[in-house]
Amino acid sequence: MNWSYPVDPYWMVALKALLVVVGLLTAFAFMTLIERRLLARFQVRMGPNRVGPLGLLQPLADAIKSIFKEDIVVAQADRLLFVLAPLISVVFALLAFGLIPFGPPGSFFGYQPWVINLDLGVLYLFAVSELAVYGIFLSGWASGSKYSLLGSLRSSASLISYELGLGIALLAPVLLVGSLNLNDIVNWQKENGWLFLYAFPAFLVYLIASMAEAARTPFDLPEAEQELVGGYHTEYSSIKWALFQMAEYIHFITASALIPTLFLGGWTMPVLEVPYLWMFLKIAFFLFFFIWIRATWFRLRYDQIMRFGWGFLFPVALLWFLVTALVVALDLPRTYLLYLSALSFLALLGGLFYSPKPVRKGGGA
Amino acid sequence: MTLKALAQSLGITLKYLFSKPVTVPYPDAPVALKPRFHGRHVLTRHPNGLEKCIGCSLCAAACPAYAIYVEPAENDPENPVSAGERYAKVYEINMLRCIFCGLCEEACPTGAIVLGYDFEMADYQYSDLIYGKEDMLVDVVGTKPQRREAKMTGKPVKVGYVVPYVRPELEGFKAPTEGGKR
């Protein structure tokens, strides 16, 4: 299967890049409001509704506040890295989004609905998200504070551990499609059915690992206030702190856009296919899903997170990768994978209904 | 911690997402007070219009915060102010000292001073927080700052509470009622 994609002129690519950056920053601003409002409603509160109609100007007020707050640079800080770290975080968070296709070729006023079409798309995503760890790690290092350093070490350790499960979970679809290009992956799903049907365990692992990647609630220990003050951005204030927040939310939005692109058919839909619409709905669904989980579940302890990542997600992803590799290498019918996927889904359902009494082990652990 | 428990917890939070928030958006919506709330004092009158207060100063004696000052005077028999021999010529309560304990109410032999419902008394000057008779007699609606604002804007006084019913000790006192269950 070889799909070919038209290429946009450079000025159009630049324009779309600008659009994505502006769009993401706006989305970040309003996601903070939406998240706060939704969390409030989950907790039977009302949430911020004072600034403007329905509180819609709250992001603006927050922005003005964070810009005009005193910008403190700690005396012990490494000044250059201290300033550089939040910038690195935001820049690498922004870079990933441009790959995601929002519709068929030519659906953006006759141009392409993606910023750039890379043949190494998935690899690029990994490279960029790994580099984002630098922002977190350098911020902890440059702050000259033990809490920041501990927070950043924890954060980067868990990010790297989960990146492994994430990457291997993604190998199964990549093997099936035979391409690293995100457009190819979406088009393959359009022709053969969505990938989560073929790789349900990989989908689950990817979903959980992207929660960890975006440092969302069950895995948000970089900001475990009870233990670490503020995590890696303890010493940051004013707009620099806001930049970290921005990076975090952009990771969150990007993760919510990547999950549907890779596993749920991206912009395609079996019925009523409209470019953009389904993609935005799918993104909105996952954003809501992540907020829902944040409102419900608790934060895991650090060792639990590491054990879960290395001891469960990684083996499951690896196992499914090997199964997929076997099917692809022996050129078996792909429907085998469908059956296996369905089987794993049934196993998950079984796990839902089978609930043994929690075992209490003596002596900690 | 099982998968089932995790899934159930998601269901619980989703249920709460669609329930009505318990928040009272207070300055926009009134606070529901209990009928026996201890708020700003009210000096009640007899049904014939005479003040119940006889200027005996028992409230001032009972007051643990020394917030009450009473200056009695003899009633003019032709034109009495109160139902007794004497009446309170000056009756002042310092709302900054008052702890709203209600001991004055218990000490009062004629039931003249009763704690009402107004609580929005925040003001800018100490002198404005000393409430005289003209600020506490039954027919007065609202607190000093509320009445000042009403005078400035020309709108009626808006109090920030509702009560299910006005308790009988507050004879003649008008308060916004809602859900009138007794």
XYZ file of C-alpha atoms in Angstrom:
547
model
C 0.000 0.000 0.000
C 1.520 3.269 -1.026
C -0.238 6.491 -0.420
C 1.204 9.652 -1.798
C 0.593 13.032 -0.282
C 0.719 16.418 -1.919
C 3.272 18.871 -0.526
C 2.419 22.413 0.488
C 4.441 25.503 -0.411
C 6.726 26.717 2.366
C 4.719 29.838 3.135
C 1.682 27.667 3.754
C 3.646 25.355 6.043
C 4.859 28.376 8.009
C 1.319 29.739 8.220
C -0.039 26.437 9.461
C 2.782 26.118 11.990
C 1.831 29.539 13.309
C -1.807 28.477 13.384
C -0.968 25.342 15.353
C 1.151 27.280 17.846
C -1.495 29.951 18.365
C -4.229 27.331 18.465
C -2.391 25.221 21.016
C -1.672 28.203 23.245
C -5.326 29.246 23.121
C -6.383 25.684 23.755
C -4.021 25.573 26.731
C -5.534 28.720 28.179
C -9.056 27.420 27.859
C -8.192 23.889 28.924
C -7.102 25.288 32.287
C -10.554 26.841 32.636
C -12.401 23.781 31.319
C -10.441 21.486 33.589
C -11.104 23.641 36.632
C -14.791 23.921 35.831
C -15.156 20.208 35.167
C -13.227 19.226 38.287
C -15.427 21.580 40.262
C -18.567 19.958 38.891
C -17.157 16.502 39.647
C -16.695 17.715 43.210
C -20.211 19.231 43.320
C -18.757 22.753 43.281
C -19.226 25.519 40.709
C -15.693 26.378 39.743
C -14.340 29.738 38.578
C -17.313 31.720 37.228
C -16.522 35.255 38.336
C -14.412 36.687 35.490
C -16.550 37.471 32.497
C -19.631 35.515 31.422
C -19.424 31.934 32.793
C -15.868 32.692 33.874
C -14.737 32.677 30.247
C -12.218 35.465 30.800
C -10.505 33.573 33.603
C -7.602 32.428 31.360
C -6.995 36.049 30.425
C -6.969 37.086 34.067
C -4.601 34.235 34.878
C -2.300 35.240 32.039
C -2.172 38.868 33.168
C -1.564 37.759 36.720
C 1.261 35.389 35.869
C 2.986 37.920 33.638
C 2.942 40.680 36.232
C 3.901 38.588 39.242
C 7.410 38.988 40.582
C 9.818 36.831 38.619
C 12.192 35.372 41.197
C 15.487 33.788 40.213
C 16.928 31.911 43.154
C 20.414 32.971 44.285
C 21.681 29.394 44.005
C 20.288 28.989 40.509
C 22.257 28.420 37.346
C 20.887 31.485 35.625
C 21.154 30.434 31.996
C 19.650 26.977 32.467
C 17.062 28.325 34.871
C 15.685 30.544 32.126
C 16.255 28.008 29.387
C 14.483 25.067 31.026
C 10.883 26.323 30.753
C 11.553 27.428 27.188
C 12.823 23.955 26.283
C 9.757 22.420 27.872
C 7.329 24.559 25.893
C 9.154 24.350 22.577
C 9.398 20.575 22.564
C 5.820 20.251 23.733
C 4.693 22.409 20.798
C 6.710 20.477 18.216
C 4.752 17.229 18.314
C 1.339 18.515 17.300
C 2.182 19.523 13.734
C 2.280 15.954 12.487
C -1.301 15.093 13.266
C -3.564 14.963 10.204
C -7.006 16.477 10.672
C -8.569 15.423 7.404
C -7.941 14.019 3.919
C -5.335 15.758 1.710
C -6.502 19.103 0.422
C -9.179 19.663 3.013
C -7.563 22.790 4.479
C -8.807 25.363 1.932
C -7.179 23.305 -0.792
C -4.014 22.763 1.233
C -3.091 19.910 3.550
C -4.656 19.668 7.006
C -1.323 18.901 8.695
C 1.737 21.072 9.153
C 4.278 18.597 7.919
C 4.078 15.050 6.626
C 7.093 13.120 7.876
C 7.811 9.560 6.763
C 9.458 9.046 10.141
C 6.504 10.546 11.964
C 6.310 8.197 14.929
C 10.069 8.303 15.474
C 9.929 12.094 15.387
C 7.206 12.054 18.028
C 9.397 9.961 20.301
C 12.437 12.117 19.719
C 10.511 15.260 20.573
C 8.797 13.880 23.640
C 12.084 12.475 24.945
C 13.722 15.846 24.515
C 10.977 17.414 26.597
C 12.485 15.533 29.545
C 15.448 17.903 29.279
C 13.266 20.839 30.195
C 12.110 19.081 33.337
C 15.502 17.737 34.286
C 17.380 20.979 33.656
C 14.826 22.951 35.652
C 15.457 20.744 38.667
C 19.195 20.954 38.217
C 19.297 24.695 37.633
C 17.055 25.570 40.581
C 19.716 24.683 43.143
C 17.042 23.257 45.426
C 16.771 19.708 46.699
C 13.015 19.563 46.206
C 13.291 20.656 42.618
C 16.077 18.191 41.978
C 14.179 15.305 43.553
C 11.047 16.233 41.654
C 12.842 16.490 38.363
C 14.682 13.208 38.915
C 11.456 11.426 39.735
C 9.746 13.015 36.810
C 12.401 12.175 34.286
C 12.801 8.643 35.634
C 9.100 7.934 35.339
C 8.867 9.632 31.947
C 11.679 7.502 30.579
C 10.220 4.297 32.032
C 6.837 4.986 30.541
C 8.292 6.092 27.256
C 9.521 2.517 26.878
C 6.081 0.985 27.267
C 4.679 3.701 25.048
C 7.193 3.057 22.295
C 6.823 -0.693 22.309
C 3.027 -0.453 22.403
C 3.281 1.642 19.278
C 5.430 -0.925 17.461
C 2.440 -3.235 16.954
C 0.428 -0.785 14.836
C 3.569 0.333 13.061
C 4.340 -3.268 12.114
C 0.791 -3.820 10.899
C 0.701 -0.665 8.827
C 4.278 -1.006 7.666
C 4.947 2.706 7.952
C 5.928 5.287 10.545
C 4.001 7.995 8.735
C 0.954 9.171 10.679
C -0.982 9.742 7.468
C -0.263 6.172 6.405
C -1.447 4.928 9.771
C -4.711 6.858 9.462
C -5.273 5.762 5.865
C -4.574 2.136 6.767
C -7.223 2.406 9.471
C -9.636 3.893 6.957
C -9.209 0.832 4.748
C -8.813 -1.960 7.285
C -10.636 -0.817 10.390
C -9.397 0.993 13.430
C -6.183 -0.194 14.974
C -7.470 -0.676 18.495
C -9.459 -3.599 17.100
C -6.197 -5.172 15.986
C -4.150 -4.209 18.998
C -6.364 -3.722 22.012
C -3.640 -4.440 24.608
C -1.290 -2.048 22.854
C -4.068 0.562 22.849
C -4.574 0.167 26.585
C -0.861 0.359 27.294
C -0.566 3.415 25.086
C -3.519 5.071 26.811
C -2.080 4.514 30.268
C 1.446 5.416 29.238
C 0.305 8.674 27.651
C -1.341 9.586 30.932
C 2.054 9.124 32.543
C 3.718 10.958 29.678
C 1.489 13.980 30.215
C 1.985 13.630 34.008
C -1.740 13.277 34.545
C -3.281 12.172 37.767
C -2.593 8.582 38.514
C 0.988 9.342 37.560
C 1.378 13.008 38.456
C 4.063 12.509 41.042
C 6.299 15.234 39.652
C 3.861 17.552 41.388
C 3.179 15.475 44.466
C 2.692 18.522 46.687
C 2.556 16.479 49.854
C 6.018 15.099 49.275
C 7.850 17.496 47.045
C 6.469 20.994 47.583
C 5.933 21.717 43.898
C 8.129 19.155 42.164
C 10.551 20.335 39.524
C 9.032 23.820 39.358
C 9.213 24.523 43.086
C 11.546 27.477 42.614
C 9.797 28.871 39.566
C 7.380 31.749 39.729
C 5.533 34.136 37.486
C 5.601 33.528 33.728
C 8.277 30.824 33.931
C 5.991 28.735 36.079
C 3.177 29.419 33.631
C 5.401 28.128 30.837
C 5.806 24.792 32.618
C 2.080 24.668 33.107
C 1.675 25.444 29.421
C 4.039 22.645 28.433
C 2.148 20.225 30.619
C -1.209 21.102 29.119
C 0.153 20.997 25.592
C 1.483 17.496 26.292
C -1.969 16.659 27.565
C -3.682 18.001 24.443
C -1.151 16.332 22.155
C -1.623 13.005 23.909
C -5.396 13.335 23.505
C -4.868 13.953 19.809
C -2.331 11.171 19.274
C -4.394 8.390 20.847
C -7.252 8.738 18.340
C -4.829 9.283 15.454
C -2.894 6.112 16.176
C -5.618 3.786 17.397
C -9.073 5.223 16.745
C -8.908 6.094 13.090
C -7.828 9.726 13.397
C -10.116 11.962 11.367
C -11.882 9.018 9.733
C -15.231 7.644 10.753
C -17.172 4.751 9.198
C -20.308 6.864 8.878
C -20.765 10.560 8.185
C -17.167 11.394 7.474
C -16.488 15.078 7.919
C -12.883 16.270 8.092
C -11.951 17.982 11.389
C -15.264 17.229 13.114
C -14.529 13.680 14.246
C -10.936 14.498 15.060
C -12.014 17.345 17.305
C -14.708 15.204 18.905
C -12.228 12.422 19.579
C -9.735 14.888 21.058
C -12.486 16.364 23.225
C -13.488 12.910 24.381
C -9.982 12.042 25.518
C -9.486 15.412 27.171
C -12.674 14.780 29.095
C -11.606 11.237 29.868
C -8.308 12.391 31.355
C -10.027 15.048 33.461
C -12.561 12.463 34.574
C -9.758 10.195 35.707
C -8.079 13.092 37.475
C -11.298 13.764 39.358
C -11.628 10.125 40.363
C -8.399 8.298 40.937
C -5.619 8.852 43.377
C -1.948 9.433 42.817
C 0.183 6.317 42.925
C 3.260 6.117 45.054
C 6.570 6.447 43.245
C 7.623 2.801 43.615
C 4.147 1.669 42.569
C 4.402 3.753 39.436
C 7.785 2.332 38.550
C 6.670 -1.211 39.272
C 3.512 -0.753 37.210
C 5.490 0.688 34.307
C 8.286 -1.870 34.217
C 6.408 -4.844 35.595
C 3.097 -4.607 33.782
C 2.935 -2.135 30.911
C 6.318 -3.009 29.472
C 5.785 -6.830 29.381
C 2.245 -6.482 28.011
C 3.424 -4.157 25.279
C 6.347 -6.435 24.505
C 4.140 -9.524 24.390
C 1.684 -7.898 22.024
C 4.526 -6.641 19.869
C 5.881 -10.219 19.602
C 2.439 -11.589 18.715
C 1.996 -8.938 16.035
C 5.506 -9.564 14.771
C 4.746 -13.262 14.484
C 1.571 -12.619 12.523
C 3.309 -10.171 10.209
C 6.454 -12.283 9.757
C 4.596 -15.491 8.913
C 2.099 -13.473 6.872
C -0.800 -15.034 8.740
C -4.251 -13.560 8.172
C -4.599 -10.330 10.160
C -7.956 -11.500 11.492
C -6.029 -13.617 14.019
C -5.046 -10.366 15.653
C -8.675 -9.293 15.724
C -9.611 -12.453 17.592
C -6.695 -12.123 19.998
C -7.625 -8.493 20.614
C -11.203 -9.438 21.330
C -9.911 -12.133 23.672
C -7.806 -9.611 25.571
C -10.830 -7.311 25.776
C -12.818 -10.173 27.273
C -9.985 -10.754 29.717
C -10.222 -7.089 30.749
C -13.980 -7.429 31.202
C -13.353 -10.543 33.282
C -10.977 -8.530 35.416
C -13.716 -5.948 35.852
C -16.196 -8.478 37.192
C -13.761 -10.649 39.083
C -12.895 -8.737 42.196
C -11.142 -10.616 44.966
C -10.892 -9.099 48.405
C -7.751 -7.013 48.578
C -4.979 -9.014 50.208
C -3.231 -7.273 53.077
C 0.380 -8.252 53.278
C 2.055 -7.939 56.613
C 4.893 -5.501 57.175
C 4.517 -2.692 54.726
C 5.156 -3.200 51.009
C -7.697 -2.066 44.694
C -9.287 -4.018 41.900
C -10.233 -3.147 38.362
C -13.854 -3.359 39.432
C -13.314 -0.804 42.187
C -11.543 1.531 39.776
C -14.396 1.269 37.284
C -17.011 1.776 39.985
C -15.237 4.868 41.227
C -15.404 6.314 37.721
C -19.139 5.697 37.757
C -19.537 7.482 41.064
C -17.713 10.589 39.926
C -19.683 10.635 36.676
C -22.885 10.564 38.701
C -21.712 13.586 40.688
C -20.773 15.445 37.493
C -24.474 15.622 36.649
C -25.667 16.608 40.100
C -26.383 20.173 41.138
C -23.477 21.969 42.837
C -23.962 22.512 46.556
C -22.222 25.883 46.373
C -24.352 28.874 47.393
C -23.223 31.724 45.136
C -23.639 33.975 48.170
C -23.577 37.599 47.088
C -25.671 36.676 44.043
C -28.030 34.332 45.871
C -29.158 34.730 49.477
C -27.873 32.494 52.256
C -30.436 30.232 53.889
C -30.252 30.962 57.612
C -31.747 28.999 60.477
C -34.634 30.730 62.314
C -32.570 31.015 65.513
C -29.556 32.604 63.827
C -27.770 35.187 65.995
C -27.515 38.328 63.922
C -27.884 42.062 64.404
C -30.059 42.971 67.413
C -33.648 44.080 67.017
C -35.466 46.310 69.544
C -39.043 45.097 69.397
C -42.277 46.967 70.157
C -45.538 46.026 71.754
C -48.476 45.593 69.346
C -49.701 49.048 70.398
C -46.493 50.609 69.146
C -44.823 51.250 72.511
C -41.240 50.150 72.870
C -40.714 47.092 75.020
C -37.397 48.393 76.368
C -37.739 49.959 79.841
C -34.135 51.091 80.109
C -33.247 48.780 82.987
C -29.686 48.086 81.742
C -29.883 44.401 82.613
C -28.680 43.610 79.115
C -25.658 45.828 79.630
C -24.955 44.055 82.912
C -25.284 40.650 81.320
C -23.139 41.515 78.327
C -19.809 39.652 78.583
C -18.204 41.908 76.016
C -19.365 45.226 77.527
C -20.838 46.116 74.169
C -24.100 47.694 75.363
C -24.632 51.216 76.661
C -28.044 52.262 77.958
C -29.085 55.695 79.193
C -32.599 55.648 80.665
C -35.006 58.555 81.034
C -38.450 59.042 82.639
C -41.427 58.517 80.362
C -43.694 61.478 79.772
C -47.066 60.096 81.035
C -48.949 62.037 78.333
C -46.838 60.700 75.537
C -44.963 57.543 76.647
C -42.212 55.960 74.558
C -42.181 52.643 76.363
C -44.681 50.617 78.352
C -42.929 51.179 81.703
C -41.965 54.091 83.919
C -38.769 54.680 82.103
C -37.480 54.184 78.591
C -34.077 53.979 76.940
C -33.146 57.479 75.853
C -29.879 56.165 74.436
C -29.456 52.547 73.507
C -26.189 51.733 71.780
C -24.521 48.471 70.875
C -20.933 48.408 69.708
C -21.035 45.790 66.965
C -17.249 45.506 67.014
C -17.340 44.344 70.626
C -20.514 42.284 70.443
C -19.894 38.535 70.263
C -23.501 37.702 69.330
C -23.864 35.353 72.299
C -27.481 36.297 73.003
C -27.063 36.802 76.766
C -28.689 40.248 76.472
C -31.729 38.562 75.031
C -31.863 36.154 77.953
C -31.370 38.906 80.536
C -34.062 41.195 79.144
C -37.151 41.150 81.435
C -39.499 42.484 78.741
C -38.173 40.649 75.682
C -37.226 43.976 74.125
C -33.872 43.029 72.683
C -33.824 40.025 70.368
C -31.078 38.875 68.055
C -32.229 39.121 64.449
C -30.786 37.908 61.159
C -28.696 40.720 59.633
C -25.020 39.902 59.518
C -23.642 42.076 56.694
C -22.322 44.847 58.937
C -18.792 45.324 57.587
C -18.048 49.037 57.526
C -15.231 51.539 57.181
C -15.294 53.529 60.425
C -15.425 52.526 64.071
C -18.098 55.105 64.739
C -20.324 53.552 62.077
C -20.248 50.243 63.896
C -21.928 51.638 66.984
C -25.611 50.997 66.358
C -28.142 53.258 68.049
C -31.845 52.867 68.583
C -32.537 54.266 65.114
C -30.528 51.374 63.650
C -32.124 48.570 65.632
C -35.848 49.244 66.103
C -38.085 46.618 64.460
C -39.133 48.634 61.449
C -35.526 49.174 60.334
C -34.595 46.970 57.375
C -30.948 46.006 56.901
C -27.745 47.166 58.493
C -26.075 50.582 58.421
C -23.895 50.005 55.321
C -26.804 48.350 53.499
C -29.110 51.260 54.236
C -26.401 53.735 53.256
C -25.971 52.005 49.922
C -29.716 51.850 49.363
C -29.914 55.593 50.024
C -27.086 56.234 47.575
C -28.459 54.084 44.739
C -32.114 54.828 45.419
C -32.955 51.130 45.443
C -34.640 49.264 48.315
C -32.380 47.617 50.895
C -31.271 44.159 49.753
C -30.469 41.737 52.556
C -28.402 38.639 51.815
C -30.400 35.963 53.611
C -33.626 34.032 53.705
C -35.114 32.247 56.696
C -37.741 29.509 56.714
C -39.794 31.581 59.179
C -39.259 34.470 61.587
C -39.193 33.251 65.174
C -42.003 34.683 67.318
C -39.664 36.561 69.707
C -38.875 38.898 66.830
C -42.343 40.378 67.073
C -43.101 42.492 64.014
C -39.714 41.969 62.388
C -39.897 41.491 58.639
C -37.438 39.080 57.019
C -37.496 37.407 53.596
C -38.905 33.924 54.125
C -38.693 30.915 51.887
C -39.853 27.336 52.173
C -42.060 28.429 55.078
C -41.934 25.183 57.052
C -42.367 25.501 60.742
